[in-house]
Amino acid sequence: MVLEALSSLPPLMSSCRMIHLLMMRLLKSLTSPINFTSMAKSSTSVSIIILFLLLHFSTSGNMMRLANAQAPGQGSWCLPRPSASYRELMDNMNYACNVVNCTAIRRGGPCFHPNSLINHASFVMNLYYQKAGRNFWNCDFKNTAVIVVTDPSYGNCKYDCTQ
């Protein structure tokens, strides 16, 4: 019963893919018939010990943690996905501008040019992300945004980045 539950769990993040594959291999060896004439008995014991250690470390918080969007000291910015629709970008801007100051994207502001929806949405969505605490959930915008580690600032238009 426990083995079935463990085998149905997807890997939590890409860095845990190896642990997931090891666990799947161990679960397969534990559930397959054992040939006592070979060394299967000792390999099964080793498999059980390894499985126990993996489970111990994964539940103690030492191995499986939520991945941050950046390395310590590295900046991160929130930008719209290229696949975001006009309506989604407008909704994101309306939502964010109710929380943050959007004067920089108005005519005469440092981020008005180029005068395009994608550029204005990029600036505003990032401003919201920075003000809200730079958590990955602050850059979701109904799955229309992505966190990047390359500064999108240009000319006089400086994208905030609180580290």
Backbone as JSON, one array per atom type, in Angstrom:
{
  "sequence": "MVLEALSSLPPLMSSCRMIHLLMMRLLKSLTSPINFTSMAKSSTSVSIIILFLLLHFSTSGNMMRLANAQAPGQGSWCLPRPSASYRELMDNMNYACNVVNCTAIRRGGPCFHPNSLINHASFVMNLYYQKAGRNFWNCDFKNTAVIVVTDPSYGNCKYDCTQ",
  "N": [[0.82, -1.18, 0.0], [1.85, 1.32, 0.88], [4.02, 1.38, -0.81], [2.76, 1.52, -3.29], [1.64, 4.05, -3.14], [3.93, 5.64, -2.96], [5.13, 5.08, -5.42], [3.47, 6.37, -7.19], [3.97, 9.03, -6.91], [4.97, 12.05, -8.42], [8.14, 13.51, -9.41], [9.23, 16.19, -7.32], [10.67, 18.45, -8.09], [13.05, 19.46, -10.59], [15.66, 19.04, -9.63], [15.33, 16.92, -7.96], [14.93, 14.77, -9.5], [16.74, 12.63, -9.84], [16.6, 11.34, -7.34], [13.97, 10.53, -7.42], [14.07, 8.69, -9.57], [15.84, 6.8, -8.5], [14.31, 5.9, -6.33], [12.17, 4.76, -7.7], [13.48, 2.66, -9.0], [14.31, 1.21, -6.78], [11.84, 0.56, -5.64], [10.83, -1.06, -7.64], [12.62, -3.19, -7.5], [12.01, -4.12, -4.97], [9.43, -5.04, -5.23], [9.56, -6.99, -7.12], [9.86, -10.54, -7.89], [11.91, -12.48, -5.71], [14.98, -14.03, -6.21], [16.34, -16.46, -4.5], [18.57, -18.0, -4.91], [20.5, -16.47, -5.95], [22.28, -13.41, -5.43], [20.24, -11.81, -4.63], [18.97, -11.52, -2.19], [20.75, -10.1, -0.5], [21.04, -7.76, -2.02], [18.46, -6.8, -1.93], [18.21, -6.18, 0.77], [20.07, -4.12, 0.95], [18.8, -2.34, -0.75], [16.5, -1.75, 0.73], [17.63, -0.41, 2.91], [18.77, 1.81, 1.61], [16.43, 2.97, 0.58], [15.14, 3.61, 2.99], [16.96, 5.56, 3.99], [16.77, 7.53, 1.97], [14.06, 8.27, 2.22], [14.12, 9.24, 4.83], [15.85, 11.52, 4.65], [14.48, 13.01, 2.73], [12.1, 13.68, 4.0], [12.96, 15.12, 6.14], [13.59, 17.61, 5.34], [16.09, 18.25, 4.46], [16.84, 17.55, 1.9], [14.71, 17.87, 0.0], [13.48, 20.74, -0.98], [11.58, 23.68, -1.78], [12.41, 25.06, -4.84], [14.19, 28.05, -5.27], [13.86, 30.98, -7.29], [16.25, 32.07, -7.94], [19.8, 32.17, -7.41], [21.54, 32.7, -4.29], [21.98, 36.14, -3.75], [21.64, 36.75, -6.4], [19.75, 38.52, -8.84], [16.21, 38.63, -9.67], [13.53, 38.79, -11.97], [10.17, 39.43, -12.99], [8.41, 38.55, -15.81], [6.08, 38.72, -18.58], [4.82, 35.74, -20.14], [5.68, 34.83, -23.48], [3.53, 33.7, -24.77], [1.26, 34.79, -23.67], [-1.96, 36.22, -23.91], [-3.51, 39.15, -25.42], [-5.73, 39.98, -23.87], [-5.15, 38.71, -21.41], [-2.76, 40.01, -20.7], [-3.71, 42.62, -20.41], [-5.49, 42.25, -18.26], [-3.62, 41.49, -16.29], [-2.12, 43.86, -16.08], [-4.1, 45.68, -15.22], [-4.76, 44.56, -12.74], [-2.24, 44.63, -11.36], [-1.66, 47.39, -11.41], [-3.46, 48.39, -9.62], [-2.22, 47.98, -7.29], [0.47, 48.76, -7.37], [2.55, 51.64, -8.29], [2.05, 52.91, -11.39], [3.05, 54.97, -12.97], [5.4, 55.17, -14.45], [5.02, 53.95, -16.91], [3.36, 55.59, -18.27], [2.64, 58.17, -20.74], [5.47, 60.09, -21.35], [6.81, 59.02, -19.23], [9.67, 57.1, -18.02], [9.52, 54.5, -18.97], [7.69, 54.41, -21.01], [8.22, 54.24, -23.77], [9.41, 51.49, -25.67], [6.13, 51.92, -26.92], [4.22, 49.63, -26.24], [2.01, 46.92, -25.5], [3.15, 44.56, -24.41], [5.63, 45.46, -23.42], [4.85, 47.4, -21.53], [3.29, 45.79, -19.82], [5.28, 44.04, -18.94], [6.94, 45.7, -17.37], [5.15, 46.55, -15.34], [4.19, 44.11, -14.22], [6.55, 43.08, -13.19], [7.13, 45.06, -11.3], [5.04, 44.69, -9.5], [5.65, 42.05, -8.66], [8.13, 42.46, -7.36], [7.36, 44.22, -5.28], [5.53, 42.66, -3.89], [7.06, 40.74, -2.67], [8.77, 39.01, -4.03], [8.29, 36.24, -4.32], [7.75, 33.03, -5.82], [5.06, 32.63, -6.31], [4.11, 35.19, -6.53], [4.58, 35.88, -9.06], [2.92, 34.61, -10.84], [0.42, 35.19, -12.11], [-1.93, 33.92, -13.13], [-0.67, 31.85, -14.52], [0.62, 33.18, -16.63], [3.05, 34.35, -16.59], [6.63, 34.51, -16.09], [9.62, 33.85, -14.24], [12.69, 35.45, -14.55], [16.3, 35.66, -14.76], [17.82, 37.54, -15.93], [18.45, 40.9, -16.25], [15.93, 42.98, -17.41], [16.04, 45.7, -17.92], [16.31, 48.75, -19.8], [17.82, 51.48, -21.51], [16.67, 54.43, -20.02], [14.77, 53.17, -18.58], [14.45, 51.48, -15.81], [14.17, 48.41, -14.34], [12.83, 47.4, -11.29], [14.6, 45.65, -8.74], [14.68, 44.04, -5.95], [16.94, 42.8, -3.73]],
  "CA": [[0.0, 0.0, 0.0], [2.76, 2.47, 0.94], [4.83, 1.33, -2.02], [1.94, 2.01, -4.4], [1.51, 5.5, -2.99], [5.22, 6.24, -3.3], [5.44, 4.95, -6.84], [2.65, 7.28, -7.98], [4.38, 10.41, -6.7], [5.89, 12.6, -9.42], [9.25, 14.24, -8.78], [8.78, 17.51, -6.9], [11.39, 19.45, -8.86], [14.04, 18.84, -11.47], [16.83, 18.59, -8.88], [15.0, 15.67, -7.26], [14.65, 13.73, -10.5], [17.58, 11.47, -9.58], [16.04, 10.65, -6.18], [12.75, 9.87, -7.89], [14.44, 7.53, -10.36], [16.37, 5.8, -7.58], [13.2, 5.32, -5.57], [11.4, 3.9, -8.59], [14.27, 1.46, -9.2], [14.25, 0.44, -5.54], [10.49, 0.01, -5.49], [10.71, -2.16, -8.59], [13.37, -4.34, -6.99], [11.34, -4.64, -3.78], [8.17, -5.69, -5.59], [9.8, -8.09, -8.06], [10.14, -11.8, -7.2], [13.28, -12.6, -5.25], [15.64, -15.29, -6.53], [17.2, -16.69, -3.35], [19.79, -18.69, -5.3], [21.51, -15.47, -6.32], [22.56, -12.44, -4.38], [19.08, -10.92, -4.54], [18.64, -11.28, -0.8], [21.59, -9.03, 0.01], [20.75, -6.51, -2.74], [17.17, -6.31, -1.43], [18.49, -5.56, 2.06], [20.72, -2.84, 0.66], [17.76, -1.49, -1.32], [15.65, -1.3, 1.83], [18.4, 0.58, 3.68], [18.85, 3.03, 0.8], [15.09, 3.56, 0.56], [14.93, 4.22, 4.3], [17.76, 6.79, 4.07], [16.17, 8.52, 1.07], [12.83, 8.76, 2.84], [14.48, 10.03, 6.01], [16.36, 12.83, 4.25], [13.48, 13.77, 1.97], [11.08, 14.21, 4.9], [13.57, 15.98, 7.15], [13.78, 18.94, 4.76], [17.47, 18.47, 4.06], [17.05, 17.34, 0.47], [13.64, 18.38, -0.83], [13.0, 22.07, -0.64], [11.13, 24.39, -2.95], [13.51, 25.74, -5.52], [14.05, 29.49, -5.44], [14.03, 31.39, -8.68], [17.59, 32.58, -8.16], [20.84, 31.82, -6.46], [21.72, 33.77, -3.31], [22.63, 37.33, -4.26], [21.3, 36.98, -7.81], [18.46, 39.17, -9.02], [15.18, 37.96, -10.45], [12.5, 39.69, -12.48], [8.96, 38.76, -13.46], [8.03, 39.01, -17.14], [4.99, 37.93, -19.18], [5.18, 34.68, -21.09], [5.39, 35.26, -24.85], [2.24, 33.15, -25.21], [0.15, 35.48, -23.0], [-2.83, 36.91, -24.86], [-3.77, 40.58, -25.19], [-6.67, 40.08, -22.74], [-4.44, 38.32, -20.19], [-1.82, 41.09, -20.36], [-4.52, 43.74, -19.92], [-5.95, 41.88, -16.91], [-2.46, 41.56, -15.4], [-1.79, 45.28, -15.86], [-5.15, 46.28, -14.39], [-4.6, 44.03, -11.39], [-1.01, 45.13, -10.74], [-1.7, 48.84, -11.25], [-4.25, 48.69, -8.43], [-1.36, 47.74, -6.13], [1.74, 49.48, -7.52], [2.51, 52.91, -9.0], [2.31, 52.64, -12.81], [3.32, 56.21, -13.7], [6.57, 55.02, -15.32], [4.63, 53.5, -18.25], [2.5, 56.62, -18.89], [3.31, 59.07, -21.69], [6.47, 60.93, -20.68], [7.51, 58.23, -18.23], [10.89, 56.48, -18.54], [9.25, 53.18, -19.57], [6.59, 54.5, -21.97], [8.69, 53.74, -25.07], [8.47, 51.39, -26.78], [4.74, 51.97, -26.51], [3.57, 48.36, -26.59], [1.39, 46.25, -24.36], [4.07, 43.61, -23.8], [6.63, 46.2, -22.64], [4.2, 47.99, -20.35], [2.94, 44.69, -18.92], [6.53, 43.54, -18.35], [7.38, 46.6, -16.31], [4.17, 46.56, -14.24], [4.17, 42.8, -13.58], [7.77, 42.99, -12.39], [6.98, 45.97, -10.16], [4.18, 43.99, -8.55], [6.42, 40.91, -8.14], [9.13, 42.98, -6.42], [6.69, 44.79, -4.12], [4.81, 41.6, -3.17], [7.99, 39.92, -1.91], [9.61, 38.19, -4.91], [8.02, 34.81, -4.19], [7.36, 32.52, -7.13], [3.62, 32.78, -6.49], [3.83, 36.58, -6.87], [4.84, 36.02, -10.5], [2.16, 33.6, -11.56], [-0.55, 35.89, -12.95], [-2.72, 32.87, -13.78], [0.26, 31.11, -15.38], [0.97, 33.96, -17.82], [4.31, 35.04, -16.32], [7.79, 33.66, -15.83], [10.71, 34.53, -13.53], [13.95, 35.43, -15.3], [17.45, 36.13, -13.98], [18.52, 38.54, -16.74], [17.84, 42.22, -16.06], [15.3, 43.46, -18.64], [16.13, 47.16, -18.0], [16.86, 49.31, -21.04], [17.86, 52.94, -21.51], [16.31, 55.03, -18.73], [13.74, 52.34, -17.94], [15.11, 50.56, -14.88], [13.27, 47.47, -13.68], [13.2, 47.21, -9.9], [15.06, 44.34, -8.3], [15.03, 44.08, -4.53], [17.64, 41.55, -3.41]],
  "C": [[0.88, 1.26, 0.0], [3.59, 2.53, -0.33], [4.05, 1.85, -3.22], [1.81, 3.52, -4.34], [2.8, 6.2, -3.37], [5.5, 6.18, -4.79], [4.61, 5.88, -7.7], [3.05, 8.73, -7.81], [5.29, 10.88, -7.81], [7.04, 13.28, -8.72], [8.82, 15.66, -8.47], [9.46, 18.62, -7.67], [12.5, 18.78, -9.62], [15.26, 18.36, -10.7], [16.58, 17.3, -8.13], [14.71, 14.53, -8.22], [15.46, 12.48, -10.22], [17.04, 10.67, -8.39], [14.8, 9.88, -6.6], [13.09, 8.6, -8.67], [15.02, 6.42, -9.49], [15.26, 5.11, -6.8], [12.38, 4.38, -6.44], [12.14, 2.58, -8.83], [14.22, 0.58, -7.95], [12.89, -0.19, -5.34], [10.28, -1.17, -6.43], [11.43, -3.4, -8.07], [12.69, -4.95, -5.76], [10.08, -5.41, -4.13], [8.36, -6.83, -6.57], [10.09, -9.38, -7.27], [11.62, -11.92, -6.86], [13.81, -14.01, -5.59], [16.67, -15.55, -5.42], [18.48, -17.43, -3.7], [20.87, -17.72, -5.72], [21.72, -14.52, -5.15], [21.41, -11.47, -4.19], [18.75, -10.58, -3.1], [19.46, -10.12, -0.24], [21.31, -7.71, -0.71], [19.4, -5.93, -2.29], [17.36, -5.62, -0.08], [19.13, -4.19, 1.88], [19.69, -1.85, 0.11], [16.85, -0.93, -0.23], [16.36, -0.23, 2.65], [18.48, 1.89, 2.91], [17.5, 3.74, 0.75], [14.79, 4.25, 1.88], [15.69, 5.55, 4.41], [17.18, 7.89, 3.17], [14.9, 9.12, 1.67], [13.13, 9.63, 4.05], [14.92, 11.43, 5.61], [15.32, 13.65, 3.52], [12.41, 14.35, 2.88], [11.66, 15.13, 5.96], [13.83, 17.39, 6.62], [15.2, 19.21, 4.3], [17.69, 18.33, 2.56], [15.97, 17.98, -0.39], [13.12, 19.7, -0.28], [12.48, 22.7, -1.91], [12.3, 25.14, -3.55], [13.22, 27.23, -5.6], [14.31, 29.82, -6.89], [15.46, 31.84, -8.96], [18.55, 32.06, -7.1], [20.98, 32.96, -5.46], [22.5, 34.94, -3.92], [22.33, 37.65, -5.71], [19.92, 37.61, -7.9], [17.48, 38.31, -9.79], [14.1, 38.97, -10.8], [11.36, 38.86, -13.01], [8.55, 39.38, -14.79], [6.88, 38.16, -17.68], [5.54, 36.83, -20.09], [4.88, 35.19, -22.5], [4.03, 34.77, -25.36], [1.04, 33.84, -24.56], [-0.65, 36.29, -24.03], [-2.98, 38.39, -24.49], [-4.65, 40.76, -23.95], [-5.98, 39.75, -21.41], [-3.46, 39.42, -19.75], [-2.57, 42.3, -19.81], [-5.02, 43.46, -18.5], [-4.81, 41.97, -15.9], [-2.1, 43.0, -15.07], [-2.83, 45.94, -14.96], [-5.03, 45.83, -12.94], [-3.39, 44.66, -10.7], [-1.07, 46.63, -10.5], [-2.63, 49.29, -10.12], [-3.42, 48.56, -7.16], [-0.09, 48.6, -6.18], [1.54, 50.78, -8.31], [2.94, 52.68, -10.45], [2.63, 53.89, -13.61], [4.49, 56.08, -14.67], [6.19, 54.59, -16.74], [3.68, 54.48, -18.93], [3.33, 57.48, -19.81], [4.23, 60.02, -20.93], [7.26, 60.2, -19.61], [8.72, 57.52, -18.84], [10.65, 55.13, -19.22], [8.07, 53.2, -20.54], [7.0, 53.93, -23.33], [9.53, 52.5, -24.87], [7.04, 51.25, -26.25], [4.02, 50.7, -26.99], [3.05, 47.7, -25.33], [2.38, 45.31, -23.66], [5.13, 44.32, -22.95], [6.02, 46.82, -21.4], [3.83, 46.91, -19.34], [4.18, 44.14, -18.23], [6.95, 44.4, -17.17], [6.46, 46.51, -15.09], [4.14, 45.22, -13.5], [5.41, 42.61, -12.71], [7.68, 43.87, -11.15], [6.12, 45.33, -9.08], [4.94, 42.84, -7.87], [7.43, 41.38, -7.09], [8.45, 43.47, -5.14], [6.03, 43.71, -3.26], [5.75, 40.63, -2.44], [8.86, 38.99, -2.72], [9.47, 36.69, -4.65], [7.53, 34.3, -5.54], [5.86, 32.68, -7.37], [3.23, 34.24, -6.79], [4.06, 36.85, -8.35], [4.09, 34.95, -11.28], [1.2, 34.24, -12.56], [-1.33, 34.89, -13.81], [-1.9, 32.15, -14.87], [0.59, 31.85, -16.68], [2.3, 34.69, -17.64], [5.4, 34.03, -16.01], [8.85, 34.49, -15.11], [11.98, 34.35, -14.35], [15.07, 35.96, -14.41], [18.32, 37.09, -14.78], [17.76, 39.85, -16.62], [17.25, 42.73, -17.37], [15.36, 44.98, -18.81], [16.75, 47.59, -19.33], [16.82, 50.83, -20.94], [17.63, 53.52, -20.11], [15.26, 54.22, -17.98], [14.43, 51.27, -17.1], [14.07, 49.7, -14.16], [13.75, 47.27, -12.25], [13.67, 45.77, -9.67], [15.52, 44.46, -6.87], [15.68, 42.76, -4.18], [17.63, 41.24, -1.97]]
}
